[in-house]
Amino acid sequence: MLKRKIDIFLKKWKERKDKKPLIIKGARQIGKTMSIECFAKENYKHVIAINFALQKQYKEIFKDGYEVDDIIKNITFLNPKAKFVPGNTLLFFDELQDCPTCATALKPFKIDGRFDVICSGSLMGIYYNEIESNSVGYKEDYEMYSLDFEEFLWAKGYNEQQIEYLYQHMKDVKPFSELELNVFYGLFNDYMITGGMPEVVNNFVENGNFSGTLSLQKQLLKDYEEDITKYATGFEKGKVLAVYRHISTFLAKENKRFQVTKIATGARNREYIGAVEWLMNAGIINVCYGLEMLELPLKGNYDPKQYKIYYKDTGLLIASLDNESQQDLRQNKNFGIYKGALFENIVGDMMAKQGYDLFFFKNEKSSVEMDFMVRDLTSIVPIEVKANNNATASLNKLTKEGNENNIKYGIKFCKRNIGFNGQFYTFPYFLGFLLRRFLMGDEENA
């Protein structure tokens, strides 16, 4: 059983006196069900687990209304062995997207208070407007992701003290030794290749090598296509599939922007915005929007028509390329422009897993472009991701002219040691998972 960050969250949730029913959303195969089941087994005497995708008969338990006693009565008709003990029973409604009206019952369960409730599903974002309208004010949301690099380090046997050691180097701008750099670059390269899907990581850790990882990743890519075929409706289905199959094509472009002309001749961008939003809501992609101006708040001045698309899992991006790509990455060869895309993809995913909305900036007149833009407590922070150690003209320009744009310093992620030149910090890629803690301080992360 992999140690996950949701384990800590679930224990804190259970301890709350006035807890609300919990909705956990995220892409398929990221470990939601297993984490919830293990938590339930360790913390409750009685667990009522219902999977609406596999146990379709349970959709009928709401036919008599949404009062708790009526729902319990109907569950016991279908499963007479089910026991409901106040204060020591968890109801786990899985694959909620197959029965979104179940969310209407969350309000009665919250008011009743006798039983704890957790809901989960693979495509929750697709149906979230319906779920939200049925349960507003009476539920708590938690978004789960595939393993981040910290969880990957846990899977490899590294402990909290060793991870704290990494942060202290980052905080103190203290370079690592050559041995430390080599070890963590090696681990990060392994993480890029495997990605964070639990089954793939488990396979890699147990075998001690990459044997079988590519076939597991290829199957996950097929599973995502099946979800699109099953859940995307009408004419949108073809557009969603077209965008999904062209993600690596967009990343191969120098500016990595979504370009609808790469999908179909004569197609217009606005015709595909819905398809991109579908993939984002399904938890399959991260979308990075272009900023119109360098002003705070960032979310208040982006252009929804200018965006880049990234896989949420870089291991799946590599698997979407030719079959030899995984071997190429291990041997550091034959990647050309894709190498930049891989590092940009994984840094973007590390940021998204820390709760960041993704934004980029490009000014055609001044030839300034920046991979990502975030903020600390008071200013905008440009983030540049480099596959090599080339000059950083845009980062230099933005930080030199920082006072005009509310920029005090920048950050460059690349394959170099820690440093600061008076304008921007240089950090090795593997510290990306600590970015929010570095920018916002320890108080927010306490």
Short mmCIF file of C-alpha atoms in Angstrom, two decimals:
data_model
loop_
_atom_site.label_atom_id
_atom_site.label_comp_id
_atom_site.label_asym_id
_atom_site.label_seq_id
_atom_site.Cartn_x
_atom_site.Cartn_y
_atom_site.Cartn_z
CA MET A 1 0.00 0.00 0.00
CA LEU A 2 1.51 3.30 -1.10
CA LYS A 3 1.59 6.13 1.43
CA ARG A 4 -0.49 9.00 0.08
CA LYS A 5 -1.16 12.58 1.20
CA ILE A 6 -4.88 11.89 1.21
CA ASP A 7 -4.28 9.47 4.13
CA ILE A 8 -3.36 12.42 6.36
CA PHE A 9 -6.31 14.48 5.12
CA LEU A 10 -8.83 11.68 5.75
CA LYS A 11 -7.69 11.18 9.34
CA LYS A 12 -8.05 14.90 10.05
CA TRP A 13 -11.47 14.91 8.38
CA LYS A 14 -12.71 12.07 10.59
CA GLU A 15 -11.58 13.88 13.76
CA ARG A 16 -13.69 16.97 13.01
CA LYS A 17 -16.75 17.28 15.22
CA ASP A 18 -18.85 19.03 12.59
CA LYS A 19 -17.59 17.23 9.48
CA LYS A 20 -19.52 17.37 6.21
CA PRO A 21 -19.95 14.54 3.71
CA LEU A 22 -16.78 14.40 1.62
CA ILE A 23 -16.52 14.36 -2.18
CA ILE A 24 -13.18 13.18 -3.56
CA LYS A 25 -12.64 13.79 -7.26
CA GLY A 26 -9.80 13.09 -9.65
CA ALA A 27 -8.84 11.17 -12.79
CA ARG A 28 -9.30 7.43 -13.03
CA GLN A 29 -6.68 5.02 -11.67
CA ILE A 30 -4.98 7.53 -9.35
CA GLY A 31 -5.75 5.50 -6.21
CA LYS A 32 -8.93 7.13 -4.88
CA THR A 33 -10.85 3.94 -4.15
CA MET A 34 -7.93 2.07 -2.60
CA SER A 35 -7.03 4.98 -0.31
CA ILE A 36 -10.63 5.36 0.86
CA GLU A 37 -11.08 1.62 1.40
CA CYS A 38 -7.89 1.35 3.47
CA PHE A 39 -8.88 4.38 5.54
CA ALA A 40 -12.36 2.91 6.08
CA LYS A 41 -11.03 -0.48 7.14
CA GLU A 42 -8.69 1.09 9.70
CA ASN A 43 -11.14 3.60 11.17
CA TYR A 44 -14.69 2.17 11.07
CA LYS A 45 -16.29 -0.99 12.41
CA HIS A 46 -18.92 -0.96 9.66
CA VAL A 47 -18.38 0.13 6.05
CA ILE A 48 -21.14 0.24 3.44
CA ALA A 49 -19.39 0.50 0.05
CA ILE A 50 -21.55 1.04 -3.03
CA ASN A 51 -20.14 1.31 -6.55
CA PHE A 52 -22.77 2.85 -8.83
CA ALA A 53 -20.91 1.77 -11.98
CA LEU A 54 -20.73 -1.91 -10.99
CA GLN A 55 -23.80 -2.18 -8.74
CA LYS A 56 -26.38 -0.37 -10.82
CA GLN A 57 -29.27 -1.69 -8.72
CA TYR A 58 -28.22 0.67 -5.94
CA LYS A 59 -29.29 3.66 -8.02
CA GLU A 60 -32.81 2.73 -6.88
CA ILE A 61 -32.12 3.38 -3.18
CA PHE A 62 -33.25 7.00 -3.63
CA LYS A 63 -36.63 6.15 -5.17
CA ASP A 64 -38.48 6.73 -1.89
CA GLY A 65 -36.78 10.09 -1.36
CA TYR A 66 -33.57 11.32 0.21
CA GLU A 67 -34.27 10.99 3.91
CA VAL A 68 -31.55 8.99 5.64
CA ASP A 69 -33.89 6.34 7.08
CA ASP A 70 -35.48 5.72 3.67
CA ILE A 71 -32.06 5.29 2.04
CA ILE A 72 -30.87 2.93 4.79
CA LYS A 73 -34.07 0.89 4.50
CA ASN A 74 -33.55 0.42 0.76
CA ILE A 75 -29.87 -0.46 1.16
CA THR A 76 -30.75 -3.18 3.68
CA PHE A 77 -33.37 -4.58 1.28
CA LEU A 78 -30.59 -5.03 -1.30
CA ASN A 79 -28.01 -6.10 1.30
CA PRO A 80 -29.63 -7.49 4.49
CA LYS A 81 -26.18 -8.00 6.07
CA ALA A 82 -25.43 -4.25 6.03
CA LYS A 83 -25.19 -2.82 9.55
CA PHE A 84 -25.63 0.85 10.42
CA VAL A 85 -24.19 1.78 13.82
CA PRO A 86 -24.32 5.51 14.61
CA GLY A 87 -20.84 6.99 15.09
CA ASN A 88 -19.02 3.94 13.73
CA THR A 89 -20.33 3.52 10.17
CA LEU A 90 -19.01 4.92 6.89
CA LEU A 91 -21.06 4.99 3.70
CA PHE A 92 -18.79 5.05 0.68
CA PHE A 93 -20.55 5.93 -2.59
CA ASP A 94 -18.07 5.23 -5.40
CA GLU A 95 -18.31 6.23 -9.10
CA LEU A 96 -20.72 9.02 -8.21
CA GLN A 97 -20.66 10.21 -11.82
CA ASP A 98 -22.90 7.23 -12.66
CA CYS A 99 -25.50 8.45 -10.14
CA PRO A 100 -24.99 12.21 -9.63
CA THR A 101 -28.42 12.57 -8.02
CA CYS A 102 -26.95 10.74 -5.02
CA ALA A 103 -25.48 14.14 -4.10
CA THR A 104 -28.98 15.27 -3.11
CA ALA A 105 -28.74 12.90 -0.16
CA LEU A 106 -25.66 14.64 1.26
CA LYS A 107 -27.71 17.39 2.91
CA PRO A 108 -29.93 14.94 4.83
CA PHE A 109 -26.87 12.90 5.87
CA LYS A 110 -25.13 16.06 7.14
CA ILE A 111 -28.20 17.20 9.10
CA ASP A 112 -28.82 13.70 10.47
CA GLY A 113 -25.20 13.32 11.61
CA ARG A 114 -25.26 9.64 12.59
CA PHE A 115 -23.13 8.32 9.75
CA ASP A 116 -20.04 9.51 7.89
CA VAL A 117 -20.26 9.73 4.09
CA ILE A 118 -17.54 9.77 1.41
CA CYS A 119 -18.31 10.01 -2.32
CA SER A 120 -15.81 9.53 -5.11
CA GLY A 121 -15.64 9.19 -8.87
CA SER A 122 -13.34 9.31 -11.86
CA LEU A 123 -15.14 11.95 -13.90
CA MET A 124 -16.58 14.11 -11.15
CA GLY A 125 -15.65 17.35 -12.87
CA ILE A 126 -17.86 16.50 -15.84
CA TYR A 127 -20.97 16.30 -13.68
CA TYR A 128 -19.91 18.76 -11.03
CA ASN A 129 -22.49 21.46 -11.78
CA GLU A 130 -25.27 18.96 -11.16
CA ILE A 131 -23.56 17.57 -8.05
CA GLU A 132 -22.88 21.06 -6.68
CA SER A 133 -26.45 22.26 -7.18
CA ASN A 134 -27.74 19.22 -5.30
CA SER A 135 -25.44 19.53 -2.29
CA VAL A 136 -24.21 23.14 -2.02
CA GLY A 137 -23.25 24.03 1.54
CA TYR A 138 -23.48 20.45 2.80
CA LYS A 139 -20.33 18.84 1.44
CA GLU A 140 -16.56 19.24 1.46
CA ASP A 141 -14.44 18.77 -1.67
CA TYR A 142 -11.00 17.21 -2.02
CA GLU A 143 -9.17 16.89 -5.32
CA MET A 144 -6.79 13.96 -5.56
CA TYR A 145 -3.98 13.55 -8.09
CA SER A 146 -1.58 10.85 -9.17
CA LEU A 147 1.53 10.60 -6.97
CA ASP A 148 3.58 13.76 -6.76
CA PHE A 149 7.36 13.58 -6.44
CA GLU A 150 7.21 13.63 -2.64
CA GLU A 151 4.88 10.61 -2.61
CA PHE A 152 7.19 8.92 -5.13
CA LEU A 153 10.09 9.48 -2.72
CA TRP A 154 8.01 7.91 0.06
CA ALA A 155 7.41 4.90 -2.19
CA LYS A 156 11.17 4.62 -2.69
CA GLY A 157 11.74 4.59 1.07
CA TYR A 158 12.69 8.22 1.75
CA ASN A 159 11.36 9.74 4.96
CA GLU A 160 10.10 13.13 6.11
CA GLN A 161 13.49 14.14 7.52
CA GLN A 162 15.20 13.59 4.18
CA ILE A 163 12.53 15.60 2.38
CA GLU A 164 12.85 18.37 4.97
CA TYR A 165 16.58 18.32 4.21
CA LEU A 166 15.78 19.13 0.57
CA TYR A 167 13.57 22.05 1.61
CA GLN A 168 16.17 23.50 3.96
CA HIS A 169 18.68 23.57 1.09
CA MET A 170 16.10 25.38 -1.04
CA LYS A 171 15.16 27.81 1.73
CA ASP A 172 18.77 28.60 2.61
CA VAL A 173 19.87 28.68 -1.08
CA LYS A 174 22.52 26.13 -0.15
CA PRO A 175 23.94 24.03 -3.02
CA PHE A 176 23.82 20.25 -2.85
CA SER A 177 26.89 18.04 -2.93
CA GLU A 178 27.64 16.24 -6.19
CA LEU A 179 26.50 12.95 -4.66
CA GLU A 180 23.19 14.46 -3.54
CA LEU A 181 22.56 16.01 -6.95
CA ASN A 182 23.27 12.74 -8.76
CA VAL A 183 21.01 10.73 -6.46
CA PHE A 184 18.02 13.05 -6.68
CA TYR A 185 18.40 13.73 -10.40
CA GLY A 186 18.35 9.96 -10.88
CA LEU A 187 15.21 9.62 -8.77
CA PHE A 188 13.55 12.49 -10.63
CA ASN A 189 14.36 10.92 -13.98
CA ASP A 190 12.76 7.69 -12.77
CA TYR A 191 9.69 9.68 -11.73
CA MET A 192 9.47 11.34 -15.15
CA ILE A 193 9.48 7.94 -16.84
CA THR A 194 7.06 6.17 -14.50
CA GLY A 195 4.80 9.14 -13.81
CA GLY A 196 2.62 9.01 -10.73
CA MET A 197 -0.06 6.44 -11.54
CA PRO A 198 -0.09 4.10 -8.50
CA GLU A 199 -0.13 0.82 -10.43
CA VAL A 200 2.85 1.92 -12.50
CA VAL A 201 4.80 3.17 -9.47
CA ASN A 202 4.06 -0.03 -7.54
CA ASN A 203 5.27 -2.10 -10.46
CA PHE A 204 8.47 -0.07 -10.71
CA VAL A 205 9.23 -0.18 -6.98
CA GLU A 206 8.49 -3.89 -6.61
CA ASN A 207 10.47 -4.95 -9.69
CA GLY A 208 13.30 -2.49 -9.18
CA ASN A 209 13.26 -1.67 -12.91
CA PHE A 210 11.00 -0.36 -15.68
CA SER A 211 9.86 -3.78 -16.88
CA GLY A 212 6.14 -3.71 -17.59
CA THR A 213 5.66 0.00 -16.91
CA LEU A 214 5.16 0.98 -20.55
CA SER A 215 2.43 -1.62 -21.15
CA LEU A 216 0.59 -0.41 -18.03
CA GLN A 217 0.82 3.19 -19.23
CA LYS A 218 -0.39 2.28 -22.73
CA GLN A 219 -3.40 0.56 -21.19
CA LEU A 220 -4.19 3.65 -19.12
CA LEU A 221 -4.14 5.75 -22.29
CA LYS A 222 -6.63 3.32 -23.85
CA ASP A 223 -8.78 3.47 -20.71
CA TYR A 224 -8.95 7.25 -21.02
CA GLU A 225 -10.09 6.89 -24.62
CA GLU A 226 -12.80 4.48 -23.47
CA ASP A 227 -13.98 7.05 -20.91
CA ILE A 228 -14.19 9.68 -23.66
CA THR A 229 -16.16 7.30 -25.86
CA LYS A 230 -18.49 6.40 -22.99
CA TYR A 231 -19.07 9.77 -21.33
CA ALA A 232 -18.51 12.48 -23.97
CA THR A 233 -21.82 13.09 -25.69
CA GLY A 234 -22.87 13.75 -29.27
CA PHE A 235 -20.62 15.67 -31.65
CA GLU A 236 -18.31 16.61 -28.76
CA LYS A 237 -17.02 13.04 -28.59
CA GLY A 238 -15.11 13.36 -31.85
CA LYS A 239 -13.64 16.71 -30.86
CA VAL A 240 -12.55 15.48 -27.43
CA LEU A 241 -10.84 12.46 -28.97
CA ALA A 242 -9.16 14.66 -31.58
CA VAL A 243 -7.71 17.00 -28.95
CA TYR A 244 -6.68 14.10 -26.71
CA ARG A 245 -4.81 12.35 -29.53
CA HIS A 246 -2.95 15.54 -30.52
CA ILE A 247 -1.58 16.66 -27.13
CA SER A 248 1.94 15.47 -27.91
CA THR A 249 1.68 17.27 -31.29
CA PHE A 250 1.01 20.58 -29.53
CA LEU A 251 3.88 20.04 -27.10
CA ALA A 252 6.25 19.42 -30.00
CA LYS A 253 5.63 22.97 -31.25
CA GLU A 254 8.19 25.52 -30.17
CA ASN A 255 5.61 27.68 -28.39
CA LYS A 256 3.60 24.59 -27.29
CA ARG A 257 0.28 26.40 -27.71
CA PHE A 258 -2.91 24.62 -28.66
CA GLN A 259 -3.42 25.09 -32.40
CA VAL A 260 -6.69 23.84 -33.78
CA THR A 261 -5.33 23.82 -37.35
CA LYS A 262 -3.23 20.81 -36.30
CA ILE A 263 -6.46 18.90 -35.70
CA ALA A 264 -8.61 19.76 -38.72
CA THR A 265 -8.28 22.04 -41.73
CA GLY A 266 -10.52 25.07 -41.43
CA ALA A 267 -11.37 24.35 -37.79
CA ARG A 268 -11.83 27.32 -35.47
CA ASN A 269 -10.49 27.56 -31.97
CA ARG A 270 -13.84 28.36 -30.35
CA GLU A 271 -15.26 25.11 -31.73
CA TYR A 272 -12.82 23.10 -29.61
CA ILE A 273 -12.84 25.03 -26.33
CA GLY A 274 -15.57 22.74 -25.01
CA ALA A 275 -13.48 19.66 -25.84
CA VAL A 276 -10.49 21.06 -23.97
CA GLU A 277 -12.66 21.89 -20.96
CA TRP A 278 -14.07 18.35 -21.02
CA LEU A 279 -10.56 16.85 -20.80
CA MET A 280 -9.62 19.29 -18.04
CA ASN A 281 -12.74 18.51 -16.02
CA ALA A 282 -12.12 14.79 -16.50
CA GLY A 283 -8.73 15.23 -14.83
CA ILE A 284 -6.77 14.15 -17.90
CA ILE A 285 -4.98 17.41 -18.79
CA ASN A 286 -3.65 20.60 -17.23
CA VAL A 287 -4.45 23.79 -19.13
CA CYS A 288 -2.10 26.78 -18.95
CA TYR A 289 -3.67 30.10 -20.01
CA GLY A 290 -1.93 33.10 -21.52
CA LEU A 291 -1.84 36.32 -19.48
CA GLU A 292 -2.80 39.54 -21.21
CA MET A 293 -0.95 41.72 -18.67
CA LEU A 294 1.52 41.24 -15.85
CA GLU A 295 -0.79 42.36 -13.10
CA LEU A 296 -2.25 40.89 -9.93
CA PRO A 297 -4.49 39.04 -9.54
CA LEU A 298 -3.25 36.71 -12.25
CA LYS A 299 -6.60 34.99 -12.61
CA GLY A 300 -8.21 38.32 -13.40
CA ASN A 301 -6.34 39.04 -16.65
CA TYR A 302 -5.83 35.86 -18.65
CA ASP A 303 -7.04 35.19 -22.19
CA PRO A 304 -9.21 32.03 -22.30
CA LYS A 305 -8.54 31.72 -26.04
CA GLN A 306 -4.75 31.41 -25.62
CA TYR A 307 -3.64 28.26 -23.85
CA LYS A 308 -1.23 25.36 -23.72
CA ILE A 309 -2.21 21.78 -22.89
CA TYR A 310 -0.19 19.37 -20.75
CA TYR A 311 -0.73 15.81 -19.66
CA LYS A 312 -1.43 15.55 -15.94
CA ASP A 313 1.02 12.66 -15.86
CA THR A 314 4.36 12.95 -17.67
CA GLY A 315 4.74 9.17 -17.71
CA LEU A 316 1.61 9.01 -19.87
CA LEU A 317 3.00 11.74 -22.14
CA ILE A 318 6.11 9.62 -22.77
CA ALA A 319 3.93 6.55 -23.31
CA SER A 320 1.91 8.48 -25.92
CA LEU A 321 5.05 8.87 -28.05
CA ASP A 322 6.71 6.02 -29.92
CA ASN A 323 7.52 2.82 -28.02
CA GLU A 324 11.23 3.61 -27.83
CA SER A 325 10.78 6.97 -26.11
CA GLN A 326 11.00 5.56 -22.59
CA GLN A 327 14.32 3.92 -23.44
CA ASP A 328 15.54 7.16 -25.03
CA LEU A 329 14.82 9.14 -21.89
CA ARG A 330 16.69 6.62 -19.76
CA GLN A 331 19.69 7.02 -22.04
CA ASN A 332 19.26 10.81 -22.45
CA LYS A 333 19.12 10.80 -26.26
CA ASN A 334 16.94 11.34 -29.34
CA PHE A 335 14.42 13.70 -27.79
CA GLY A 336 15.02 16.98 -29.59
CA ILE A 337 12.28 19.50 -28.81
CA TYR A 338 10.32 16.93 -26.82
CA LYS A 339 12.86 17.11 -24.05
CA GLY A 340 11.87 20.71 -23.36
CA ALA A 341 8.22 19.69 -23.48
CA LEU A 342 8.78 16.90 -20.96
CA PHE A 343 10.40 19.17 -18.39
CA GLU A 344 7.81 21.89 -18.95
CA ASN A 345 5.03 19.30 -18.64
CA ILE A 346 6.33 17.85 -15.38
CA VAL A 347 7.03 21.22 -13.73
CA GLY A 348 3.53 22.36 -14.71
CA ASP A 349 2.07 19.20 -13.21
CA MET A 350 4.08 19.65 -10.01
CA MET A 351 2.67 23.17 -9.74
CA ALA A 352 -0.91 22.02 -10.40
CA LYS A 353 -0.58 19.38 -7.69
CA GLN A 354 0.28 22.18 -5.27
CA GLY A 355 -2.96 23.95 -6.13
CA TYR A 356 -1.64 26.47 -8.67
CA ASP A 357 -3.67 27.62 -11.65
CA LEU A 358 -1.29 27.61 -14.61
CA PHE A 359 -0.52 30.79 -16.57
CA PHE A 360 2.12 31.70 -19.14
CA PHE A 361 3.10 35.06 -20.63
CA LYS A 362 4.21 36.12 -24.11
CA ASN A 363 4.72 39.65 -25.37
CA GLU A 364 5.24 39.63 -29.13
CA LYS A 365 6.54 43.22 -29.24
CA SER A 366 9.29 42.77 -26.68
CA SER A 367 10.01 39.11 -27.50
CA VAL A 368 9.51 38.23 -23.85
CA GLU A 369 7.93 34.90 -23.04
CA MET A 370 7.76 32.95 -19.82
CA ASP A 371 6.71 29.35 -19.26
CA PHE A 372 4.76 29.97 -16.05
CA MET A 373 3.76 32.91 -13.89
CA VAL A 374 2.85 32.51 -10.22
CA ARG A 375 2.88 34.84 -7.22
CA ASP A 376 4.22 35.01 -3.69
CA LEU A 377 2.55 37.04 -0.94
CA THR A 378 3.21 40.40 -2.62
CA SER A 379 4.54 40.04 -6.17
CA ILE A 380 4.48 38.16 -9.47
CA VAL A 381 7.13 35.45 -9.87
CA PRO A 382 8.15 34.35 -13.40
CA ILE A 383 9.06 30.64 -13.68
CA GLU A 384 11.31 29.45 -16.49
CA VAL A 385 11.89 25.77 -17.27
CA LYS A 386 14.98 24.89 -19.29
CA ALA A 387 15.96 21.51 -20.70
CA ASN A 388 19.53 22.82 -20.93
CA ASN A 389 21.56 25.62 -19.39
CA ASN A 390 21.11 28.18 -22.15
CA ALA A 391 20.88 31.91 -21.53
CA THR A 392 17.62 33.16 -20.05
CA ALA A 393 17.01 36.42 -21.91
CA SER A 394 13.34 36.74 -21.00
CA LEU A 395 13.94 35.98 -17.32
CA ASN A 396 16.77 38.49 -17.24
CA LYS A 397 14.62 41.15 -18.84
CA LEU A 398 11.61 40.58 -16.61
CA THR A 399 13.62 40.66 -13.39
CA LYS A 400 15.65 43.70 -14.46
CA GLU A 401 12.47 45.58 -15.27
CA GLY A 402 10.68 44.00 -12.36
CA ASN A 403 9.52 47.15 -10.60
CA GLU A 404 7.37 48.07 -13.59
CA ASN A 405 5.60 44.71 -13.57
CA ASN A 406 5.46 44.03 -9.84
CA ILE A 407 8.24 41.43 -10.22
CA LYS A 408 10.97 41.28 -7.59
CA TYR A 409 12.73 38.07 -8.62
CA GLY A 410 12.30 34.98 -10.78
CA ILE A 411 12.93 31.23 -10.65
CA LYS A 412 14.64 28.99 -13.15
CA PHE A 413 14.23 25.20 -13.02
CA CYS A 414 16.95 23.34 -14.88
CA LYS A 415 19.63 20.67 -14.46
CA ARG A 416 21.86 22.78 -12.25
CA ASN A 417 22.58 23.23 -8.59
CA ILE A 418 20.91 25.75 -6.29
CA GLY A 419 21.96 29.37 -6.74
CA PHE A 420 20.89 33.02 -6.76
CA ASN A 421 22.44 35.71 -8.97
CA GLY A 422 20.62 38.70 -7.48
CA GLN A 423 17.78 38.49 -10.03
CA PHE A 424 16.54 34.92 -10.04
CA TYR A 425 16.94 31.66 -8.18
CA THR A 426 18.20 28.57 -9.94
CA PHE A 427 16.78 25.28 -8.67
CA PRO A 428 17.14 21.69 -9.90
CA TYR A 429 13.90 20.27 -11.31
CA PHE A 430 13.42 17.87 -8.42
CA LEU A 431 12.70 20.74 -6.02
CA GLY A 432 9.61 21.76 -7.99
CA PHE A 433 7.27 20.00 -5.56
CA LEU A 434 8.42 22.43 -2.84
CA LEU A 435 7.70 25.61 -4.84
CA ARG A 436 4.59 26.77 -2.94
CA ARG A 437 6.26 26.22 0.41
CA PHE A 438 9.29 28.21 -0.73
CA LEU A 439 7.19 31.10 -2.06
CA MET A 440 4.55 31.29 0.65
CA GLY A 441 6.57 30.26 3.71
CA ASP A 442 5.99 27.61 6.31
CA GLU A 443 2.87 29.17 7.82
CA GLU A 444 0.60 28.30 4.89
CA ASN A 445 1.95 24.73 4.88
CA ALA A 446 1.76 24.17 8.64
#
